[in-house]
Short mmCIF file of C-alpha atoms and ligand atoms in Angstrom, two decimals:
data_model
loop_
_atom_site.label_atom_id
_atom_site.label_comp_id
_atom_site.label_asym_id
_atom_site.label_seq_id
_atom_site.Cartn_x
_atom_site.Cartn_y
_atom_site.Cartn_z
CA MET U 1 -21.86 -7.94 1.59
CA ALA U 2 -23.53 -5.56 4.08
CA TYR U 3 -21.73 -5.12 7.41
CA SER U 4 -22.97 -3.20 10.46
CA THR U 5 -19.72 -2.52 12.33
CA ILE U 6 -17.29 -1.91 9.50
CA LYS U 7 -17.35 -0.21 6.09
CA THR U 8 -15.49 -1.52 3.11
CA ASP U 9 -14.59 0.06 -0.17
CA THR U 10 -12.43 -1.31 -2.98
CA LYS U 11 -10.83 1.12 -5.49
CA ASN U 12 -7.77 0.79 -7.67
CA SER U 13 -6.99 -2.69 -6.38
CA VAL U 14 -6.94 -1.62 -2.70
CA THR U 15 -9.63 -2.51 -0.15
CA LEU U 16 -10.15 0.12 2.58
CA ILE U 17 -11.81 -1.28 5.71
CA ARG U 18 -13.02 1.31 8.20
CA LEU U 19 -13.92 0.16 11.74
CA ASP U 20 -17.26 1.77 12.46
CA ARG U 21 -18.60 1.67 15.99
CA PRO U 22 -18.26 5.39 16.71
CA ASP U 23 -20.32 5.28 19.88
CA ALA U 24 -17.83 2.88 21.47
CA LEU U 25 -14.65 4.32 19.94
CA ASN U 26 -14.55 1.25 17.67
CA ALA U 27 -14.23 -1.16 20.60
CA LEU U 28 -13.73 -4.69 19.26
CA ASN U 29 -16.72 -6.89 20.08
CA SER U 30 -17.50 -10.29 18.61
CA GLU U 31 -19.56 -8.81 15.84
CA LEU U 32 -16.91 -6.33 14.71
CA LEU U 33 -14.05 -8.83 14.81
CA GLY U 34 -16.21 -11.42 13.03
CA GLU U 35 -17.08 -8.92 10.30
CA LEU U 36 -13.50 -7.79 10.02
CA ALA U 37 -12.27 -11.41 9.67
CA THR U 38 -14.96 -12.03 6.99
CA ALA U 39 -14.08 -8.88 5.04
CA LEU U 40 -10.35 -9.62 5.18
CA SER U 41 -10.93 -13.17 3.96
CA ALA U 42 -13.11 -11.90 1.17
CA ALA U 43 -10.42 -9.36 0.11
CA ASP U 44 -7.73 -12.04 0.34
CA ALA U 45 -9.78 -14.27 -2.02
CA ASP U 46 -10.71 -11.50 -4.44
CA PRO U 47 -8.35 -11.39 -7.43
CA LYS U 48 -9.18 -7.69 -7.92
CA VAL U 49 -7.68 -6.81 -4.52
CA ARG U 50 -3.93 -6.47 -4.14
CA ALA U 51 -3.55 -4.64 -0.82
CA ILE U 52 -5.68 -3.78 2.19
CA VAL U 53 -5.82 -0.79 4.57
CA ILE U 54 -7.51 -0.97 7.95
CA THR U 55 -8.40 2.30 9.61
CA GLY U 56 -10.76 3.69 12.29
CA SER U 57 -12.00 7.19 12.94
CA GLU U 58 -10.18 10.44 13.70
CA LYS U 59 -10.68 9.81 17.42
CA ALA U 60 -9.97 6.11 17.62
CA PHE U 61 -8.50 3.28 15.58
CA ALA U 62 -9.95 1.11 18.30
CA ALA U 63 -10.10 1.75 22.05
CA GLY U 64 -9.65 -1.93 22.93
CA ALA U 65 -11.75 -5.06 23.17
CA ASP U 66 -15.28 -4.27 24.18
CA ILE U 67 -15.29 -3.99 27.96
CA LYS U 68 -19.05 -4.27 28.17
CA GLU U 69 -19.04 -7.58 26.27
CA MET U 70 -16.21 -8.95 28.44
CA SER U 71 -17.40 -7.67 31.86
CA GLU U 72 -19.69 -10.59 32.69
CA LYS U 73 -17.49 -13.33 31.33
CA THR U 74 -15.94 -16.00 33.57
CA PHE U 75 -12.69 -17.93 33.20
CA ALA U 76 -14.67 -20.82 31.76
CA ASP U 77 -16.42 -18.62 29.20
CA MET U 78 -13.08 -17.28 27.95
CA ALA U 79 -11.19 -20.56 28.05
CA LEU U 80 -13.91 -22.74 26.52
CA SER U 81 -14.70 -20.33 23.68
CA ASP U 82 -11.02 -19.44 23.21
CA PHE U 83 -12.35 -15.86 23.01
CA PHE U 84 -11.34 -14.01 19.80
CA ALA U 85 -8.68 -16.64 18.93
CA ALA U 86 -10.39 -17.75 15.68
CA GLU U 87 -10.72 -14.16 14.46
CA ALA U 88 -7.09 -13.36 15.36
CA ASN U 89 -5.94 -16.49 13.54
CA THR U 90 -7.90 -15.48 10.47
CA ILE U 91 -6.45 -11.93 10.47
CA THR U 92 -2.86 -13.10 10.82
CA ALA U 93 -3.28 -15.73 8.12
CA ILE U 94 -4.25 -13.18 5.42
CA ARG U 95 -1.64 -13.42 2.66
CA LYS U 96 -2.14 -10.00 1.02
CA PRO U 97 -0.39 -6.99 2.65
CA ILE U 98 -2.40 -5.16 5.26
CA ILE U 99 -1.55 -1.62 6.42
CA ALA U 100 -2.96 -0.29 9.67
CA ALA U 101 -3.68 3.47 9.36
CA VAL U 102 -3.97 4.61 12.99
CA ALA U 103 -5.37 7.93 14.18
CA GLY U 104 -6.31 8.60 17.84
CA TYR U 105 -6.55 5.78 20.29
CA ALA U 106 -5.12 2.30 19.52
CA LEU U 107 -5.51 0.72 22.95
CA GLY U 108 -5.51 -2.81 24.25
CA GLY U 109 -6.99 -5.01 21.51
CA GLY U 110 -6.87 -1.97 19.20
CA CYS U 111 -3.09 -1.74 19.55
CA GLU U 112 -2.93 -5.48 19.16
CA LEU U 113 -5.02 -5.40 15.96
CA ALA U 114 -2.70 -2.71 14.52
CA MET U 115 0.28 -4.90 15.35
CA MET U 116 -1.34 -7.91 13.60
CA CYS U 117 -1.17 -5.88 10.36
CA ASP U 118 2.00 -5.84 8.24
CA PHE U 119 2.92 -2.31 9.18
CA ILE U 120 1.41 0.72 10.86
CA ILE U 121 1.22 4.23 9.49
CA ALA U 122 0.30 6.61 12.31
CA ALA U 123 -1.37 10.00 12.32
CA ASP U 124 0.33 12.59 14.55
CA THR U 125 -2.69 12.16 16.83
CA ALA U 126 -2.13 8.47 17.42
CA LYS U 127 -1.86 7.08 20.95
CA PHE U 128 -0.85 3.46 21.51
CA GLY U 129 -1.27 1.66 24.77
CA GLN U 130 -1.93 -1.64 26.56
CA PRO U 131 -4.08 -0.33 29.49
CA GLU U 132 -5.62 -3.70 30.32
CA ILE U 133 -3.73 -3.66 33.64
CA ASN U 134 -6.09 -0.86 34.83
CA LEU U 135 -9.00 -3.29 34.35
CA GLY U 136 -7.38 -6.04 36.41
CA ILE U 137 -6.49 -8.05 33.32
CA MET U 138 -3.63 -8.22 30.82
CA ALA U 139 -3.24 -8.12 27.00
CA GLY U 140 -4.65 -11.23 25.31
CA LEU U 141 -4.51 -10.65 21.52
CA GLY U 142 -0.73 -10.71 21.14
CA GLY U 143 0.31 -7.52 22.96
CA THR U 144 2.83 -9.08 25.29
CA GLN U 145 4.55 -10.81 22.36
CA ARG U 146 4.23 -8.37 19.49
CA LEU U 147 4.80 -5.07 21.36
CA THR U 148 7.90 -6.54 22.97
CA ARG U 149 9.33 -7.49 19.59
CA PHE U 150 8.47 -4.03 18.17
CA VAL U 151 9.72 -1.75 20.94
CA GLY U 152 11.92 -4.02 23.16
CA LYS U 153 11.36 -5.39 26.60
CA SER U 154 11.81 -2.23 28.67
CA LYS U 155 9.22 -0.07 26.97
CA ALA U 156 6.85 -2.98 26.42
CA MET U 157 7.03 -4.02 30.09
CA GLU U 158 6.47 -0.42 31.25
CA MET U 159 3.41 -0.06 28.98
CA HIS U 160 1.92 -3.34 30.06
CA LEU U 161 2.52 -2.82 33.75
CA THR U 162 1.61 0.85 34.04
CA GLY U 163 -0.92 1.16 31.18
CA ARG U 164 0.74 4.39 29.98
CA PHE U 165 0.11 5.53 26.42
CA MET U 166 2.82 6.14 23.77
CA ASP U 167 2.31 9.11 21.38
CA ALA U 168 3.02 8.98 17.67
CA ALA U 169 6.54 10.45 17.94
CA GLU U 170 7.57 7.91 20.52
CA ALA U 171 5.94 5.10 18.50
CA GLU U 172 7.99 6.11 15.46
CA ARG U 173 11.19 6.44 17.48
CA SER U 174 10.64 3.01 19.00
CA GLY U 175 9.95 1.23 15.72
CA LEU U 176 6.25 0.52 16.39
CA VAL U 177 5.11 2.48 13.35
CA SER U 178 6.80 2.91 9.97
CA ARG U 179 6.06 6.62 9.85
CA VAL U 180 3.91 9.48 11.10
CA VAL U 181 1.81 11.67 8.84
CA PRO U 182 -0.56 14.62 9.53
CA ALA U 183 -3.93 13.34 10.69
CA ALA U 184 -5.78 14.95 7.84
CA LYS U 185 -3.65 13.03 5.31
CA LEU U 186 -3.60 9.63 7.06
CA VAL U 187 -5.98 7.63 4.93
CA GLU U 188 -4.79 9.28 1.67
CA GLU U 189 -1.17 8.42 2.54
CA ALA U 190 -2.01 4.83 3.54
CA LEU U 191 -4.02 4.33 0.31
CA ASP U 192 -1.12 5.79 -1.61
CA VAL U 193 1.36 3.34 0.00
CA ALA U 194 -1.08 0.45 -0.58
CA GLY U 195 -1.47 1.55 -4.20
CA LYS U 196 2.32 1.43 -4.68
CA ILE U 197 2.39 -2.13 -3.26
CA ALA U 198 -0.56 -3.05 -5.55
CA GLU U 199 1.60 -2.17 -8.58
CA LYS U 200 4.23 -4.82 -7.73
CA SER U 201 4.23 -8.49 -8.62
CA GLN U 202 1.77 -10.09 -6.21
CA ILE U 203 3.82 -13.28 -6.11
CA ALA U 204 6.90 -11.33 -4.99
CA VAL U 205 4.90 -9.27 -2.52
CA MET U 206 3.40 -12.36 -0.86
CA ALA U 207 6.78 -14.10 -0.76
CA ALA U 208 8.40 -11.05 0.88
CA LYS U 209 5.60 -10.75 3.43
CA GLU U 210 5.86 -14.44 4.26
CA ALA U 211 9.64 -14.30 4.66
CA VAL U 212 9.59 -11.19 6.92
CA ASN U 213 6.89 -12.79 9.05
CA ARG U 214 8.98 -16.01 9.22
CA SER U 215 11.69 -14.05 11.06
CA TYR U 216 9.30 -14.02 14.08
CA GLU U 217 8.88 -17.75 14.06
CA THR U 218 12.26 -19.28 13.50
CA THR U 219 15.99 -19.12 14.02
CA MET U 220 18.26 -16.88 11.92
CA SER U 221 19.78 -19.74 9.93
CA GLU U 222 16.34 -21.31 9.18
CA GLY U 223 14.97 -17.86 8.31
CA LEU U 224 17.89 -17.19 5.96
CA LEU U 225 17.40 -20.53 4.32
CA PHE U 226 13.67 -19.86 3.90
CA GLU U 227 14.45 -16.48 2.43
CA ARG U 228 16.97 -17.91 -0.01
CA ARG U 229 14.68 -20.66 -1.22
CA SER U 230 11.83 -18.15 -1.70
CA PHE U 231 14.28 -15.85 -3.57
CA HIS U 232 15.33 -18.71 -5.85
CA ALA U 233 11.71 -19.63 -6.50
CA LEU U 234 10.91 -16.12 -7.77
CA PHE U 235 13.26 -16.86 -10.67
CA ALA U 236 10.60 -19.30 -11.92
CA THR U 237 8.19 -16.38 -12.49
CA ASP U 238 7.53 -14.29 -15.61
CA ASP U 239 7.40 -11.30 -13.29
CA GLN U 240 11.10 -11.67 -12.46
CA SER U 241 11.98 -11.62 -16.18
CA GLU U 242 9.60 -8.70 -16.78
CA GLY U 243 10.94 -6.68 -13.80
CA MET U 244 14.58 -7.14 -14.78
CA ASP U 245 13.92 -6.62 -18.56
CA ALA U 246 11.96 -3.45 -17.77
CA PHE U 247 14.84 -2.14 -15.64
CA LEU U 248 17.36 -2.77 -18.40
CA GLU U 249 15.09 -1.32 -21.06
CA LYS U 250 14.45 1.75 -18.90
CA ARG U 251 10.66 1.35 -18.82
CA ALA U 252 7.98 0.61 -16.19
CA PRO U 253 7.37 -3.09 -15.59
CA GLN U 254 4.02 -4.68 -16.39
CA PHE U 255 3.63 -7.38 -13.77
CA ARG U 256 1.12 -10.12 -14.54
CA ASP U 257 1.35 -12.28 -11.40
CA LYS U 258 2.74 -15.17 -13.34
N1 CO8 R 1 -15.04 -1.04 25.41
C1 CO8 R 1 -16.29 -0.65 25.40
N2 CO8 R 1 -16.68 0.64 25.31
C2 CO8 R 1 -15.68 1.57 25.21
C3 CO8 R 1 -14.32 1.20 25.21
C4 CO8 R 1 -14.01 -0.17 25.31
N3 CO8 R 1 -12.76 -0.65 25.22
N4 CO8 R 1 -13.57 2.32 25.10
C5 CO8 R 1 -14.46 3.35 25.03
N5 CO8 R 1 -15.71 2.88 25.11
C6 CO8 R 1 -16.95 3.68 25.07
C7 CO8 R 1 -17.17 4.40 26.39
O1 CO8 R 1 -17.74 3.51 27.34
C8 CO8 R 1 -18.08 5.50 25.97
O2 CO8 R 1 -19.38 5.02 25.84
P1 CO8 R 1 -20.66 5.83 26.51
O3 CO8 R 1 -20.65 7.11 25.77
O4 CO8 R 1 -21.80 4.90 26.16
O5 CO8 R 1 -20.32 5.97 27.96
C9 CO8 R 1 -17.58 5.88 24.58
O6 CO8 R 1 -16.83 4.74 24.14
C10 CO8 R 1 -16.66 7.08 24.63
O7 CO8 R 1 -15.61 6.81 25.51
P2 CO8 R 1 -15.19 7.85 26.68
O8 CO8 R 1 -16.37 8.68 27.07
O9 CO8 R 1 -14.47 7.10 27.69
O10 CO8 R 1 -14.18 8.80 25.84
P3 CO8 R 1 -12.98 9.62 26.41
O11 CO8 R 1 -12.49 10.49 25.26
O12 CO8 R 1 -13.32 10.30 27.67
O13 CO8 R 1 -11.81 8.54 26.72
C11 CO8 R 1 -10.48 6.58 26.30
C12 CO8 R 1 -11.23 7.78 25.68
C13 CO8 R 1 -9.28 7.10 27.04
C14 CO8 R 1 -10.02 5.75 25.12
C15 CO8 R 1 -11.42 5.80 27.24
O14 CO8 R 1 -12.60 5.53 26.54
C16 CO8 R 1 -10.79 4.46 27.65
O15 CO8 R 1 -9.98 4.47 28.55
N6 CO8 R 1 -11.31 3.38 27.06
C17 CO8 R 1 -10.92 2.04 27.48
C18 CO8 R 1 -9.49 1.70 27.03
C19 CO8 R 1 -9.13 0.32 27.46
O16 CO8 R 1 -9.04 0.04 28.64
N7 CO8 R 1 -8.87 -0.59 26.51
C20 CO8 R 1 -8.51 -1.94 26.77
C21 CO8 R 1 -9.70 -2.79 26.83
S1 CO8 R 1 -9.35 -4.50 27.29
C22 CO8 R 1 -8.70 -5.18 25.91
O17 CO8 R 1 -8.56 -4.51 24.89
C23 CO8 R 1 -8.27 -6.59 26.01
C24 CO8 R 1 -7.83 -7.13 24.62
C25 CO8 R 1 -7.52 -8.57 24.73
C26 CO8 R 1 -8.72 -9.44 24.32
C27 CO8 R 1 -8.26 -10.82 24.46
C28 CO8 R 1 -9.10 -11.86 23.84
C29 CO8 R 1 -8.42 -13.24 24.04
#
């Protein structure tokens, strides 16, 4: 499918989605978020795809929701359309693993999009922030909830109330990103990590993703029960036998998603 605000490329079981509105630092407008949701759903449904990487440009992952698109909107416009809610729901319902590979600015909705992914690999040039407060608004795509869970209340509150940016080193120290790599190697590293995930049993990968995400939605005891039941269920798969046999026979496993 041809898109105008993103580029997609699938190789070696990994779909790379590049946000591509360079003139607006990849600001998220309805068209881009709609295309992103469509591309992610297509990758999720495509049996050839086993992991997804979302990235932007060297200068910006995404500098926020598109301020031009939002500037004329009223409360009624936002509330009645439930602005961007459908796209966000689609993105967070994707079952295959999604890595955000962030270089440059990940601000406002851009930071929130990165946090909707399963984990973030940052370039040393990355800058994260929730600067909506400078526009007389606040985060609206999960920033108050997800950033707080990633970095704790103190830092999240400071970022939301002052609009200050966090650099890559602070983001790694605070647990917002899984690791920091040189900017020139960002996409290569992210594709490499996605490639490693793509080699695993997809059933086990999806179950692990689902269980980690469940920790955000439930109590510890319910989460532990959910984890245990998912763990038990994996013993009904051929991939469990294959993974354990391969270990004992000192060979690489051949997972078949069965
Ligand atoms: N929206 C639209 N256009 C943008 C955006 C944006 N968020 N960010 C940058 N651009 C455009 C600029 O207008 C400029 O366009 P032009 O050349 O036509 O003037 C072009 O991108 C380049 O930007 P700059 O010249 O400003 O580049 P600088 O390197 O000087 O500065 C910054 C880079 C610091 C990133 C600066 O562009 C900036 O501050 N951008 C805005 C950041 C921001 O405030 N983001 C939050 C937006 S609000 C939001 O994300 C809400 C999300 C919740 C949605 C909820 C739905 C329910």
